[in-house]
mmCIF file of C-alpha atoms in Angstrom:
data_model
loop_
_atom_site.group_PDB
_atom_site.id
_atom_site.type_symbol
_atom_site.label_atom_id
_atom_site.label_comp_id
_atom_site.label_asym_id
_atom_site.label_seq_id
_atom_site.Cartn_x
_atom_site.Cartn_y
_atom_site.Cartn_z
ATOM 1 C CA UNK I 1 34.338 -24.731 4.905
ATOM 2 C CA UNK I 2 34.879 -22.103 2.217
ATOM 3 C CA UNK I 3 37.253 -22.895 -0.590
ATOM 4 C CA UNK I 4 40.376 -20.676 -0.891
ATOM 5 C CA UNK I 5 39.381 -17.401 -2.515
ATOM 6 C CA UNK I 6 35.650 -17.740 -1.799
ATOM 7 C CA UNK I 7 35.754 -15.115 0.969
ATOM 8 C CA UNK I 8 37.693 -12.733 -1.279
ATOM 9 C CA UNK I 9 35.188 -13.271 -4.077
ATOM 10 C CA UNK I 10 32.275 -12.646 -1.714
ATOM 11 C CA UNK I 11 33.773 -9.389 -0.474
ATOM 12 C CA UNK I 12 34.393 -8.308 -4.072
ATOM 13 C CA UNK I 13 30.753 -9.022 -4.986
ATOM 14 C CA UNK I 14 29.504 -6.982 -2.044
ATOM 15 C CA UNK I 15 31.777 -4.105 -3.006
ATOM 16 C CA UNK I 16 30.531 -4.186 -6.589
ATOM 17 C CA UNK I 17 26.896 -4.154 -5.414
ATOM 18 C CA UNK I 18 27.569 -1.197 -3.129
ATOM 19 C CA UNK I 19 29.473 0.591 -5.881
ATOM 20 C CA UNK I 20 26.611 0.007 -8.313
ATOM 21 C CA UNK I 21 24.087 1.303 -5.794
ATOM 22 C CA UNK I 22 26.246 4.357 -5.195
ATOM 23 C CA UNK I 23 26.560 5.073 -8.901
ATOM 24 C CA UNK I 24 22.781 4.647 -9.350
ATOM 25 C CA UNK I 25 22.040 6.983 -6.442
ATOM 26 C CA UNK I 26 24.575 9.461 -7.777
ATOM 27 C CA UNK I 27 23.021 9.432 -11.229
ATOM 28 C CA UNK I 28 19.556 10.043 -9.795
ATOM 29 C CA UNK I 29 20.892 12.832 -7.543
ATOM 30 C CA UNK I 30 22.578 14.443 -10.530
ATOM 31 C CA UNK I 31 19.269 14.648 -12.367
ATOM 32 C CA UNK I 32 18.383 17.664 -10.217
ATOM 33 C CA UNK I 33 14.941 16.552 -9.053
ATOM 34 C CA UNK I 34 12.424 19.191 -8.055
ATOM 35 C CA UNK I 35 10.614 16.807 -5.731
ATOM 36 C CA UNK I 36 9.590 13.186 -5.279
ATOM 37 C CA UNK I 37 6.470 11.060 -4.927
ATOM 38 C CA UNK I 38 6.173 7.566 -3.463
ATOM 39 C CA UNK I 39 3.927 5.133 -5.323
ATOM 40 C CA UNK I 40 2.752 1.725 -4.059
ATOM 41 C CA UNK I 41 1.269 -0.801 -6.498
ATOM 42 C CA UNK I 42 1.232 -4.545 -7.096
ATOM 43 C CA UNK I 43 2.769 -4.538 -10.575
ATOM 44 C CA UNK I 44 5.921 -6.609 -11.020
ATOM 45 C CA UNK I 45 7.863 -8.177 -13.864
ATOM 46 C CA UNK I 46 6.741 -7.099 -17.322
ATOM 47 C CA UNK I 47 3.831 -5.056 -15.951
ATOM 48 C CA UNK I 48 6.174 -2.972 -13.832
ATOM 49 C CA UNK I 49 8.713 -2.583 -16.640
ATOM 50 C CA UNK I 50 6.041 -1.324 -19.039
ATOM 51 C CA UNK I 51 4.579 1.046 -16.458
ATOM 52 C CA UNK I 52 7.980 2.510 -15.654
ATOM 53 C CA UNK I 53 8.986 2.818 -19.313
ATOM 54 C CA UNK I 54 5.765 4.290 -20.692
ATOM 55 C CA UNK I 55 4.420 6.215 -17.682
ATOM 56 C CA UNK I 56 6.993 6.841 -14.951
ATOM 57 C CA UNK I 57 10.003 7.789 -17.068
ATOM 58 C CA UNK I 58 8.137 10.310 -19.284
ATOM 59 C CA UNK I 59 6.580 11.837 -16.132
ATOM 60 C CA UNK I 60 9.992 12.187 -14.481
ATOM 61 C CA UNK I 61 11.522 13.739 -17.580
ATOM 62 C CA UNK I 62 8.678 16.228 -18.001
ATOM 63 C CA UNK I 63 8.275 17.386 -14.402
ATOM 64 C CA UNK I 64 11.649 16.550 -12.806
ATOM 65 C CA UNK I 65 9.783 14.666 -10.069
ATOM 66 C CA UNK I 66 11.372 11.429 -8.858
ATOM 67 C CA UNK I 67 8.853 8.552 -8.651
ATOM 68 C CA UNK I 68 9.892 6.146 -5.895
ATOM 69 C CA UNK I 69 8.056 2.950 -6.873
ATOM 70 C CA UNK I 70 7.316 0.186 -4.369
ATOM 71 C CA UNK I 71 5.857 -3.016 -5.799
ATOM 72 C CA UNK I 72 4.398 -5.808 -3.706
ATOM 73 C CA UNK I 73 2.236 -8.858 -4.353
ATOM 74 C CA UNK I 74 1.023 -8.523 -0.736
ATOM 75 C CA UNK I 75 -0.289 -5.041 -1.478
ATOM 76 C CA UNK I 76 -3.022 -4.853 1.162
ATOM 77 C CA UNK I 77 -0.758 -6.077 3.939
ATOM 78 C CA UNK I 78 2.051 -3.673 3.020
ATOM 79 C CA UNK I 79 -0.302 -0.705 2.830
ATOM 80 C CA UNK I 80 -1.931 -1.566 6.166
ATOM 81 C CA UNK I 81 1.495 -1.844 7.800
ATOM 82 C CA UNK I 82 2.601 1.484 6.318
ATOM 83 C CA UNK I 83 -0.594 3.085 7.591
ATOM 84 C CA UNK I 84 -0.108 1.680 11.096
ATOM 85 C CA UNK I 85 3.482 2.957 11.122
ATOM 86 C CA UNK I 86 2.319 6.429 10.104
ATOM 87 C CA UNK I 87 4.309 6.282 6.877
ATOM 88 C CA UNK I 88 1.861 5.697 4.022
ATOM 89 C CA UNK I 89 2.899 6.175 0.392
ATOM 90 C CA UNK I 90 1.861 9.408 -1.279
ATOM 91 C CA UNK I 91 -0.127 7.479 -3.892
ATOM 92 C CA UNK I 92 -1.402 3.892 -3.760
ATOM 93 C CA UNK I 93 -2.846 1.890 -6.641
ATOM 94 C CA UNK I 94 -5.270 -0.794 -5.474
ATOM 95 C CA UNK I 95 -7.415 -3.287 -7.417
ATOM 96 C CA UNK I 96 -11.051 -2.277 -7.138
ATOM 97 C CA UNK I 97 -12.908 0.189 -4.932
ATOM 98 C CA UNK I 98 -13.811 -1.946 -1.889
ATOM 99 C CA UNK I 99 -10.640 -1.449 0.113
ATOM 100 C CA UNK I 100 -10.376 2.182 -0.981
ATOM 101 C CA UNK I 101 -13.890 2.897 0.263
ATOM 102 C CA UNK I 102 -12.887 1.710 3.736
ATOM 103 C CA UNK I 103 -9.876 4.039 3.712
ATOM 104 C CA UNK I 104 -12.074 6.922 2.550
ATOM 105 C CA UNK I 105 -14.545 6.306 5.388
ATOM 106 C CA UNK I 106 -11.612 6.334 7.839
ATOM 107 C CA UNK I 107 -10.497 9.710 6.475
ATOM 108 C CA UNK I 108 -7.283 8.292 5.002
ATOM 109 C CA UNK I 109 -7.906 9.302 1.381
ATOM 110 C CA UNK I 110 -7.805 12.818 0.044
ATOM 111 C CA UNK I 111 -10.354 14.036 -2.532
ATOM 112 C CA UNK I 112 -9.217 14.290 -6.140
ATOM 113 C CA UNK I 113 -11.791 16.973 -6.972
ATOM 114 C CA UNK I 114 -10.456 19.396 -9.567
ATOM 115 C CA UNK I 115 -7.398 17.311 -10.453
ATOM 116 C CA UNK I 116 -8.939 15.860 -13.607
ATOM 117 C CA UNK I 117 -12.063 16.047 -15.729
ATOM 118 C CA UNK I 118 -14.412 13.391 -14.358
ATOM 119 C CA UNK I 119 -16.542 13.892 -17.475
ATOM 120 C CA UNK I 120 -13.918 11.915 -19.388
ATOM 121 C CA UNK I 121 -14.992 8.814 -17.451
ATOM 122 C CA UNK I 122 -18.145 6.863 -16.873
ATOM 123 C CA UNK I 123 -19.007 7.807 -13.279
ATOM 124 C CA UNK I 124 -18.781 4.127 -12.497
ATOM 125 C CA UNK I 125 -14.996 4.372 -12.903
ATOM 126 C CA UNK I 126 -14.443 7.605 -10.973
ATOM 127 C CA UNK I 127 -17.586 8.134 -8.865
ATOM 128 C CA UNK I 128 -18.443 10.719 -6.288
ATOM 129 C CA UNK I 129 -18.546 8.855 -2.995
ATOM 130 C CA UNK I 130 -20.258 10.065 0.161
ATOM 131 C CA UNK I 131 -18.697 9.096 3.484
ATOM 132 C CA UNK I 132 -20.251 9.913 6.878
ATOM 133 C CA UNK I 133 -19.891 13.550 7.872
ATOM 134 C CA UNK I 134 -18.587 14.715 4.498
ATOM 135 C CA UNK I 135 -19.847 15.921 1.161
ATOM 136 C CA UNK I 136 -19.504 13.680 -1.878
ATOM 137 C CA UNK I 137 -16.006 13.546 -3.386
ATOM 138 C CA UNK I 138 -14.083 11.621 -6.017
ATOM 139 C CA UNK I 139 -11.390 9.584 -4.252
ATOM 140 C CA UNK I 140 -9.881 7.399 -6.973
ATOM 141 C CA UNK I 141 -8.850 7.374 -10.610
ATOM 142 C CA UNK I 142 -8.670 4.302 -12.888
ATOM 143 C CA UNK I 143 -5.129 3.721 -14.110
ATOM 144 C CA UNK I 144 -5.483 0.325 -15.767
ATOM 145 C CA UNK I 145 -8.757 -1.438 -16.578
ATOM 146 C CA UNK I 146 -9.571 -4.938 -17.737
ATOM 147 C CA UNK I 147 -12.512 -6.865 -19.137
ATOM 148 C CA UNK I 148 -13.791 -10.124 -17.661
ATOM 149 C CA UNK I 149 -16.871 -12.292 -18.481
ATOM 150 C CA UNK I 150 -14.827 -13.798 -21.316
ATOM 151 C CA UNK I 151 -14.506 -17.446 -22.351
ATOM 152 C CA UNK I 152 -11.447 -17.983 -24.517
ATOM 153 C CA UNK I 153 -11.330 -20.788 -27.050
ATOM 154 C CA UNK I 154 -9.696 -21.932 -30.284
ATOM 155 C CA UNK I 155 -11.736 -23.721 -32.919
ATOM 156 C CA UNK I 156 -15.521 -23.927 -32.750
ATOM 157 C CA UNK I 157 -17.225 -21.446 -30.437
ATOM 158 C CA UNK I 158 -18.569 -23.092 -27.253
ATOM 159 C CA UNK I 159 -22.187 -23.044 -26.099
ATOM 160 C CA UNK I 160 -23.882 -23.965 -22.839
ATOM 161 C CA UNK I 161 -24.472 -27.428 -24.288
ATOM 162 C CA UNK I 162 -20.930 -28.005 -25.570
ATOM 163 C CA UNK I 163 -18.857 -26.420 -22.796
ATOM 164 C CA UNK I 164 -18.509 -29.618 -20.691
ATOM 165 C CA UNK I 165 -17.083 -31.882 -19.424
ATOM 166 C CA UNK I 166 -15.095 -30.241 -16.567
ATOM 167 C CA UNK I 167 -11.792 -31.534 -17.938
ATOM 168 C CA UNK I 168 -12.266 -29.250 -20.946
ATOM 169 C CA UNK I 169 -11.838 -26.187 -18.723
ATOM 170 C CA UNK I 170 -8.427 -24.791 -17.831
ATOM 171 C CA UNK I 171 -8.791 -23.730 -14.208
ATOM 172 C CA UNK I 172 -5.829 -22.733 -12.065
ATOM 173 C CA UNK I 173 -6.525 -21.190 -8.636
ATOM 174 C CA UNK I 174 -2.945 -20.647 -7.442
ATOM 175 C CA UNK I 175 -1.811 -17.023 -7.211
ATOM 176 C CA UNK I 176 0.516 -16.668 -4.241
ATOM 177 C CA UNK I 177 -0.876 -14.424 -1.509
ATOM 178 C CA UNK I 178 -4.105 -13.941 -3.468
ATOM 179 C CA UNK I 179 -4.768 -17.586 -4.408
ATOM 180 C CA UNK I 180 -8.435 -18.258 -4.992
ATOM 181 C CA UNK I 181 -9.354 -15.109 -6.899
ATOM 182 C CA UNK I 182 -9.898 -16.974 -10.212
ATOM 183 C CA UNK I 183 -12.556 -19.017 -8.394
ATOM 184 C CA UNK I 184 -14.272 -15.922 -7.034
ATOM 185 C CA UNK I 185 -14.359 -14.600 -10.612
ATOM 186 C CA UNK I 186 -16.240 -17.741 -11.625
ATOM 187 C CA UNK I 187 -18.821 -17.538 -8.816
ATOM 188 C CA UNK I 188 -19.346 -13.807 -9.382
ATOM 189 C CA UNK I 189 -19.783 -14.111 -13.131
ATOM 190 C CA UNK I 190 -22.186 -17.048 -12.800
ATOM 191 C CA UNK I 191 -24.328 -14.995 -10.406
ATOM 192 C CA UNK I 192 -24.189 -11.949 -12.685
ATOM 193 C CA UNK I 193 -25.392 -13.919 -15.719
ATOM 194 C CA UNK I 194 -28.000 -16.002 -13.872
ATOM 195 C CA UNK I 195 -29.504 -13.365 -11.553
ATOM 196 C CA UNK I 196 -28.737 -10.089 -13.360
ATOM 197 C CA UNK I 197 -26.932 -6.842 -12.415
ATOM 198 C CA UNK I 198 -29.395 -5.657 -9.754
ATOM 199 C CA UNK I 199 -29.133 -8.803 -7.644
ATOM 200 C CA UNK I 200 -25.382 -8.900 -8.260
ATOM 201 C CA UNK I 201 -24.919 -5.309 -7.065
ATOM 202 C CA UNK I 202 -26.947 -5.932 -3.911
ATOM 203 C CA UNK I 203 -24.813 -8.968 -3.140
ATOM 204 C CA UNK I 204 -21.500 -7.170 -3.776
ATOM 205 C CA UNK I 205 -22.654 -4.304 -1.537
ATOM 206 C CA UNK I 206 -23.529 -6.671 1.310
ATOM 207 C CA UNK I 207 -27.282 -6.152 0.922
ATOM 208 C CA UNK I 208 -28.069 -9.711 -0.175
ATOM 209 C CA UNK I 209 -27.280 -12.640 2.146
ATOM 210 C CA UNK I 210 -24.634 -15.139 1.114
ATOM 211 C CA UNK I 211 -27.184 -17.811 1.949
ATOM 212 C CA UNK I 212 -29.662 -16.503 -0.647
ATOM 213 C CA UNK I 213 -30.808 -19.123 -3.165
ATOM 214 C CA UNK I 214 -29.358 -17.158 -6.113
ATOM 215 C CA UNK I 215 -25.920 -17.050 -4.490
ATOM 216 C CA UNK I 216 -26.067 -20.714 -3.572
ATOM 217 C CA UNK I 217 -27.012 -21.609 -7.166
ATOM 218 C CA UNK I 218 -23.985 -19.706 -8.476
ATOM 219 C CA UNK I 219 -21.645 -21.707 -6.231
ATOM 220 C CA UNK I 220 -23.111 -25.070 -7.223
ATOM 221 C CA UNK I 221 -23.107 -24.166 -10.929
ATOM 222 C CA UNK I 222 -19.426 -23.281 -10.754
ATOM 223 C CA UNK I 223 -18.597 -26.472 -8.857
ATOM 224 C CA UNK I 224 -20.376 -28.603 -11.453
ATOM 225 C CA UNK I 225 -18.772 -26.821 -14.415
ATOM 226 C CA UNK I 226 -15.179 -27.215 -13.243
ATOM 227 C CA UNK I 227 -15.362 -30.562 -11.445
ATOM 228 C CA UNK I 228 -14.970 -29.507 -7.822
ATOM 229 C CA UNK I 229 -14.252 -32.380 -5.443
ATOM 230 C CA UNK I 230 -12.926 -34.673 -8.157
ATOM 231 C CA UNK I 231 -9.754 -36.249 -6.708
ATOM 232 C CA UNK I 232 -6.814 -35.688 -9.036
ATOM 233 C CA UNK I 233 -8.453 -32.625 -10.612
ATOM 234 C CA UNK I 234 -8.662 -30.944 -7.210
ATOM 235 C CA UNK I 235 -4.923 -31.328 -6.654
ATOM 236 C CA UNK I 236 -4.170 -30.144 -10.177
ATOM 237 C CA UNK I 237 -6.375 -27.037 -10.035
ATOM 238 C CA UNK I 238 -5.301 -25.979 -6.544
ATOM 239 C CA UNK I 239 -1.617 -26.115 -7.497
ATOM 240 C CA UNK I 240 -1.860 -24.686 -11.035
ATOM 241 C CA UNK I 241 -1.147 -20.995 -11.589
ATOM 242 C CA UNK I 242 -4.016 -18.845 -12.844
ATOM 243 C CA UNK I 243 -2.034 -17.923 -15.975
ATOM 244 C CA UNK I 244 -0.737 -21.382 -16.889
ATOM 245 C CA UNK I 245 -0.746 -22.303 -20.568
ATOM 246 C CA UNK I 246 -4.166 -23.377 -21.848
ATOM 247 C CA UNK I 247 -4.035 -25.559 -24.945
ATOM 248 C CA UNK I 248 -6.201 -25.221 -28.022
ATOM 249 C CA UNK I 249 -9.287 -27.385 -27.721
ATOM 250 C CA UNK I 250 -9.825 -26.342 -24.117
ATOM 251 C CA UNK I 251 -11.730 -23.395 -22.650
ATOM 252 C CA UNK I 252 -10.603 -20.667 -20.263
ATOM 253 C CA UNK I 253 -12.773 -18.330 -18.189
ATOM 254 C CA UNK I 254 -10.399 -15.409 -17.818
ATOM 255 C CA UNK I 255 -9.992 -11.726 -18.556
ATOM 256 C CA UNK I 256 -8.623 -9.560 -21.331
ATOM 257 C CA UNK I 257 -5.074 -9.919 -20.028
ATOM 258 C CA UNK I 258 -5.074 -13.398 -21.631
ATOM 259 C CA UNK I 259 -5.576 -12.030 -25.141
ATOM 260 C CA UNK I 260 -1.893 -12.467 -26.013
ATOM 261 C CA UNK I 261 -1.869 -16.164 -25.116
ATOM 262 C CA UNK I 262 -4.977 -16.900 -27.173
ATOM 263 C CA UNK I 263 -3.740 -14.831 -30.092
ATOM 264 C CA UNK I 264 -0.878 -17.331 -30.344
ATOM 265 C CA UNK I 265 -3.508 -20.111 -30.482
ATOM 266 C CA UNK I 266 -5.518 -18.253 -33.179
ATOM 267 C CA UNK I 267 -8.222 -18.076 -30.532
ATOM 268 C CA UNK I 268 -11.201 -15.852 -29.841
ATOM 269 C CA UNK I 269 -13.740 -15.318 -27.050
ATOM 270 C CA UNK I 270 -17.458 -15.457 -26.398
ATOM 271 C CA UNK I 271 -19.370 -13.737 -23.629
ATOM 272 C CA UNK I 272 -19.720 -15.951 -20.580
ATOM 273 C CA UNK I 273 -23.519 -15.685 -20.782
ATOM 274 C CA UNK I 274 -23.387 -17.878 -23.919
ATOM 275 C CA UNK I 275 -21.776 -20.699 -21.956
ATOM 276 C CA UNK I 276 -23.072 -20.608 -18.370
ATOM 277 C CA UNK I 277 -26.027 -22.913 -17.606
ATOM 278 C CA UNK I 278 -29.191 -21.158 -16.511
ATOM 279 C CA UNK I 279 -28.364 -17.692 -17.859
ATOM 280 C CA UNK I 280 -31.243 -15.349 -17.029
ATOM 281 C CA UNK I 281 -33.223 -12.761 -18.949
ATOM 282 C CA UNK I 282 -30.820 -10.007 -17.819
ATOM 283 C CA UNK I 283 -27.663 -11.874 -18.849
ATOM 284 C CA UNK I 284 -25.042 -10.066 -20.897
ATOM 285 C CA UNK I 285 -23.513 -7.607 -18.406
ATOM 286 C CA UNK I 286 -19.716 -7.460 -18.340
ATOM 287 C CA UNK I 287 -17.689 -8.002 -15.203
ATOM 288 C CA UNK I 288 -14.695 -5.644 -15.191
ATOM 289 C CA UNK I 289 -11.601 -4.933 -13.122
ATOM 290 C CA UNK I 290 -9.563 -1.835 -12.494
ATOM 291 C CA UNK I 291 -6.403 -0.660 -10.746
ATOM 292 C CA UNK I 292 -7.347 2.602 -9.025
ATOM 293 C CA UNK I 293 -4.978 5.363 -7.897
ATOM 294 C CA UNK I 294 -5.722 7.214 -4.652
ATOM 295 C CA UNK I 295 -3.855 9.915 -2.748
ATOM 296 C CA UNK I 296 -2.919 9.345 0.881
ATOM 297 C CA UNK I 297 -0.600 12.329 1.243
ATOM 298 C CA UNK I 298 -1.728 15.309 -0.884
ATOM 299 C CA UNK I 299 1.677 16.736 -1.736
ATOM 300 C CA UNK I 300 1.989 18.880 -4.865
ATOM 301 C CA UNK I 301 4.000 16.059 -6.440
ATOM 302 C CA UNK I 302 1.268 13.504 -5.708
ATOM 303 C CA UNK I 303 -1.381 15.756 -7.211
ATOM 304 C CA UNK I 304 0.811 16.337 -10.261
ATOM 305 C CA UNK I 305 1.092 12.574 -10.731
ATOM 306 C CA UNK I 306 -2.708 12.163 -10.575
ATOM 307 C CA UNK I 307 -3.140 14.876 -13.209
ATOM 308 C CA UNK I 308 -0.609 13.102 -15.391
ATOM 309 C CA UNK I 309 -2.291 9.715 -15.014
ATOM 310 C CA UNK I 310 -5.596 11.315 -16.053
ATOM 311 C CA UNK I 311 -4.113 13.066 -19.083
ATOM 312 C CA UNK I 312 -5.624 11.491 -22.247
ATOM 313 C CA UNK I 313 -2.172 11.604 -23.878
ATOM 314 C CA UNK I 314 -0.502 9.501 -21.167
ATOM 315 C CA UNK I 315 0.309 5.995 -22.427
ATOM 316 C CA UNK I 316 -1.357 3.988 -19.680
ATOM 317 C CA UNK I 317 -0.819 0.210 -19.544
ATOM 318 C CA UNK I 318 -3.235 -2.090 -21.377
ATOM 319 C CA UNK I 319 -6.704 -0.472 -21.445
ATOM 320 C CA UNK I 320 -7.762 2.988 -20.332
ATOM 321 C CA UNK I 321 -11.236 4.027 -19.186
ATOM 322 C CA UNK I 322 -10.578 7.606 -20.349
ATOM 323 C CA UNK I 323 -12.984 8.339 -23.200
ATOM 324 C CA UNK I 324 -10.886 11.291 -24.347
ATOM 325 C CA UNK I 325 -7.848 9.084 -25.021
ATOM 326 C CA UNK I 326 -6.946 8.564 -28.672
ATOM 327 C CA UNK I 327 -7.397 5.122 -30.188
ATOM 328 C CA UNK I 328 -4.345 2.890 -29.909
ATOM 329 C CA UNK I 329 -3.407 2.148 -33.516
ATOM 330 C CA UNK I 330 -1.172 -0.756 -32.452
ATOM 331 C CA UNK I 331 -4.062 -2.753 -30.996
ATOM 332 C CA UNK I 332 -5.530 -5.653 -32.933
ATOM 333 C CA UNK I 333 -9.256 -6.180 -33.554
ATOM 334 C CA UNK I 334 -9.847 -8.080 -30.299
ATOM 335 C CA UNK I 335 -8.059 -5.439 -28.224
ATOM 336 C CA UNK I 336 -10.088 -2.685 -29.876
ATOM 337 C CA UNK I 337 -13.278 -4.595 -29.037
ATOM 338 C CA UNK I 338 -12.206 -4.857 -25.404
ATOM 339 C CA UNK I 339 -11.457 -1.141 -25.215
ATOM 340 C CA UNK I 340 -14.864 -0.342 -26.703
ATOM 341 C CA UNK I 341 -16.678 -2.447 -24.101
ATOM 342 C CA UNK I 342 -14.731 -0.758 -21.299
ATOM 343 C CA UNK I 343 -15.470 2.798 -22.448
ATOM 344 C CA UNK I 344 -18.548 2.866 -24.678
ATOM 345 C CA UNK I 345 -21.774 4.336 -23.234
ATOM 346 C CA UNK I 346 -24.709 1.960 -22.988
ATOM 347 C CA UNK I 347 -22.667 -1.079 -21.947
ATOM 348 C CA UNK I 348 -23.609 -2.625 -18.605
ATOM 349 C CA UNK I 349 -20.408 -2.976 -16.605
ATOM 350 C CA UNK I 350 -20.118 -4.378 -13.076
ATOM 351 C CA UNK I 351 -17.134 -4.373 -10.777
ATOM 352 C CA UNK I 352 -15.455 -7.647 -9.971
ATOM 353 C CA UNK I 353 -17.560 -8.220 -6.845
ATOM 354 C CA UNK I 354 -14.749 -9.388 -4.572
ATOM 355 C CA UNK I 355 -12.775 -6.232 -5.456
ATOM 356 C CA UNK I 356 -15.803 -4.171 -4.431
ATOM 357 C CA UNK I 357 -16.162 -5.952 -1.083
ATOM 358 C CA UNK I 358 -14.388 -4.983 2.151
ATOM 359 C CA UNK I 359 -10.936 -6.491 2.470
ATOM 360 C CA UNK I 360 -11.859 -9.038 5.167
ATOM 361 C CA UNK I 361 -14.801 -10.331 3.120
ATOM 362 C CA UNK I 362 -12.743 -10.480 -0.071
ATOM 363 C CA UNK I 363 -9.957 -12.462 1.585
ATOM 364 C CA UNK I 364 -12.444 -14.873 3.176
ATOM 365 C CA UNK I 365 -14.143 -15.306 -0.214
ATOM 366 C CA UNK I 366 -10.790 -16.290 -1.749
ATOM 367 C CA UNK I 367 -10.243 -18.906 0.909
ATOM 368 C CA UNK I 368 -13.820 -20.180 0.695
ATOM 369 C CA UNK I 369 -13.595 -21.027 -3.011
ATOM 370 C CA UNK I 370 -10.372 -22.965 -2.432
ATOM 371 C CA UNK I 371 -11.983 -24.997 0.328
ATOM 372 C CA UNK I 372 -15.208 -25.491 -1.608
ATOM 373 C CA UNK I 373 -13.346 -26.700 -4.672
ATOM 374 C CA UNK I 374 -11.622 -29.298 -2.509
ATOM 375 C CA UNK I 375 -14.865 -30.363 -0.821
ATOM 376 C CA UNK I 376 -18.163 -29.186 -2.375
ATOM 377 C CA UNK I 377 -20.175 -30.843 0.396
ATOM 378 C CA UNK I 378 -19.177 -28.043 2.801
ATOM 379 C CA UNK I 379 -21.091 -25.283 1.003
ATOM 380 C CA UNK I 380 -23.454 -24.522 3.901
ATOM 381 C CA UNK I 381 -20.531 -23.999 6.271
ATOM 382 C CA UNK I 382 -18.683 -21.778 3.790
ATOM 383 C CA UNK I 383 -21.727 -19.570 3.131
ATOM 384 C CA UNK I 384 -22.469 -19.175 6.846
ATOM 385 C CA UNK I 385 -18.870 -18.104 7.473
ATOM 386 C CA UNK I 386 -19.113 -15.490 4.740
ATOM 387 C CA UNK I 387 -22.542 -14.360 5.933
ATOM 388 C CA UNK I 388 -21.046 -13.588 9.340
ATOM 389 C CA UNK I 389 -18.755 -11.045 7.655
ATOM 390 C CA UNK I 390 -21.461 -9.305 5.614
ATOM 391 C CA UNK I 391 -21.604 -5.529 6.136
ATOM 392 C CA UNK I 392 -23.830 -3.290 3.945
ATOM 393 C CA UNK I 393 -22.086 -0.526 2.021
ATOM 394 C CA UNK I 394 -22.931 1.840 -0.806
ATOM 395 C CA UNK I 395 -20.801 1.625 -3.947
ATOM 396 C CA UNK I 396 -21.790 2.061 -7.596
ATOM 397 C CA UNK I 397 -21.154 -1.593 -8.441
ATOM 398 C CA UNK I 398 -22.879 -1.652 -11.856
ATOM 399 C CA UNK I 399 -23.430 1.019 -14.479
ATOM 400 C CA UNK I 400 -24.713 1.344 -18.034
ATOM 401 C CA UNK I 401 -22.434 4.315 -18.735
#
């Protein structure tokens, strides 16, 4: 039973919420918009706040175009549902090109030709893609890029001989709807350093079987490094968030987004090839990630937003792949190094393989690493399940710029 006054208080709260919403809507209406554009992305929390402050708000002020932002951690599911309902966003920002390629093949994406200077980017980041029955077009633009193939540490730099035992590695696989992706990063990077970019690209494009010896070796190397199947460690890793604190004295295989945490530890990084057992003659390529913007409804406002995102003067979040962008004077030495690797010609960069794969394969890969970490003896079954999903495709997975 409610206490006296509780109902009155509840009604008052509802009224205040509605009043606040009305005031907010009124303020936005009073800004005299000249149009609007809907944008779907997976940024939330600080990422979203920074994107809205440094990108969205300046765009709205300059062009009087209202950006209606929709953020979701279940990005793929939300976009698929919007597509099925016939109400897709004007612009969607997805991680990696694999899912976008499928939408391009289905005729869902609209070419970005002429909206920005593709010469400002390594063609790896903004390639011309050929889909059946059409000429080659550019369908996506990198908005935020990140560097992987990094092993973070504090103290003495690790080597392949000193990187064990497994307990020395911080390894969290929990990430909500996308749990498992840190494990796919491990398997991918091991394969890249052991077998080289050519084999890696064939595998990511579905042209190399999951049951191939090189792929199998990558899985077993990862399992040995991080202690897969080891009782209490299994429970810990499967329930630990990917971005949990990692103490000095331990090692972390993660991307450039962890630079802030390791800066607090007076830490640094080495390339993963210096740590992984069995690194091959072609080791040293960098695995990278990228959030890519694509247009699903080519309104003038959507095209204006793409032009703005490609403008070298736009303050994009974290790292930009735009070579015409001015150097960020607020970055420290490590951040400048990361930016150089992401943009500089002559660097071998390869897409995060799971982000380059079709959605069904990527999701199954996420689940497979979780199950394999719990029980490494099931590797044959996991690889056969993934092999059944293999479909060849043609993406520029690796590039030397």
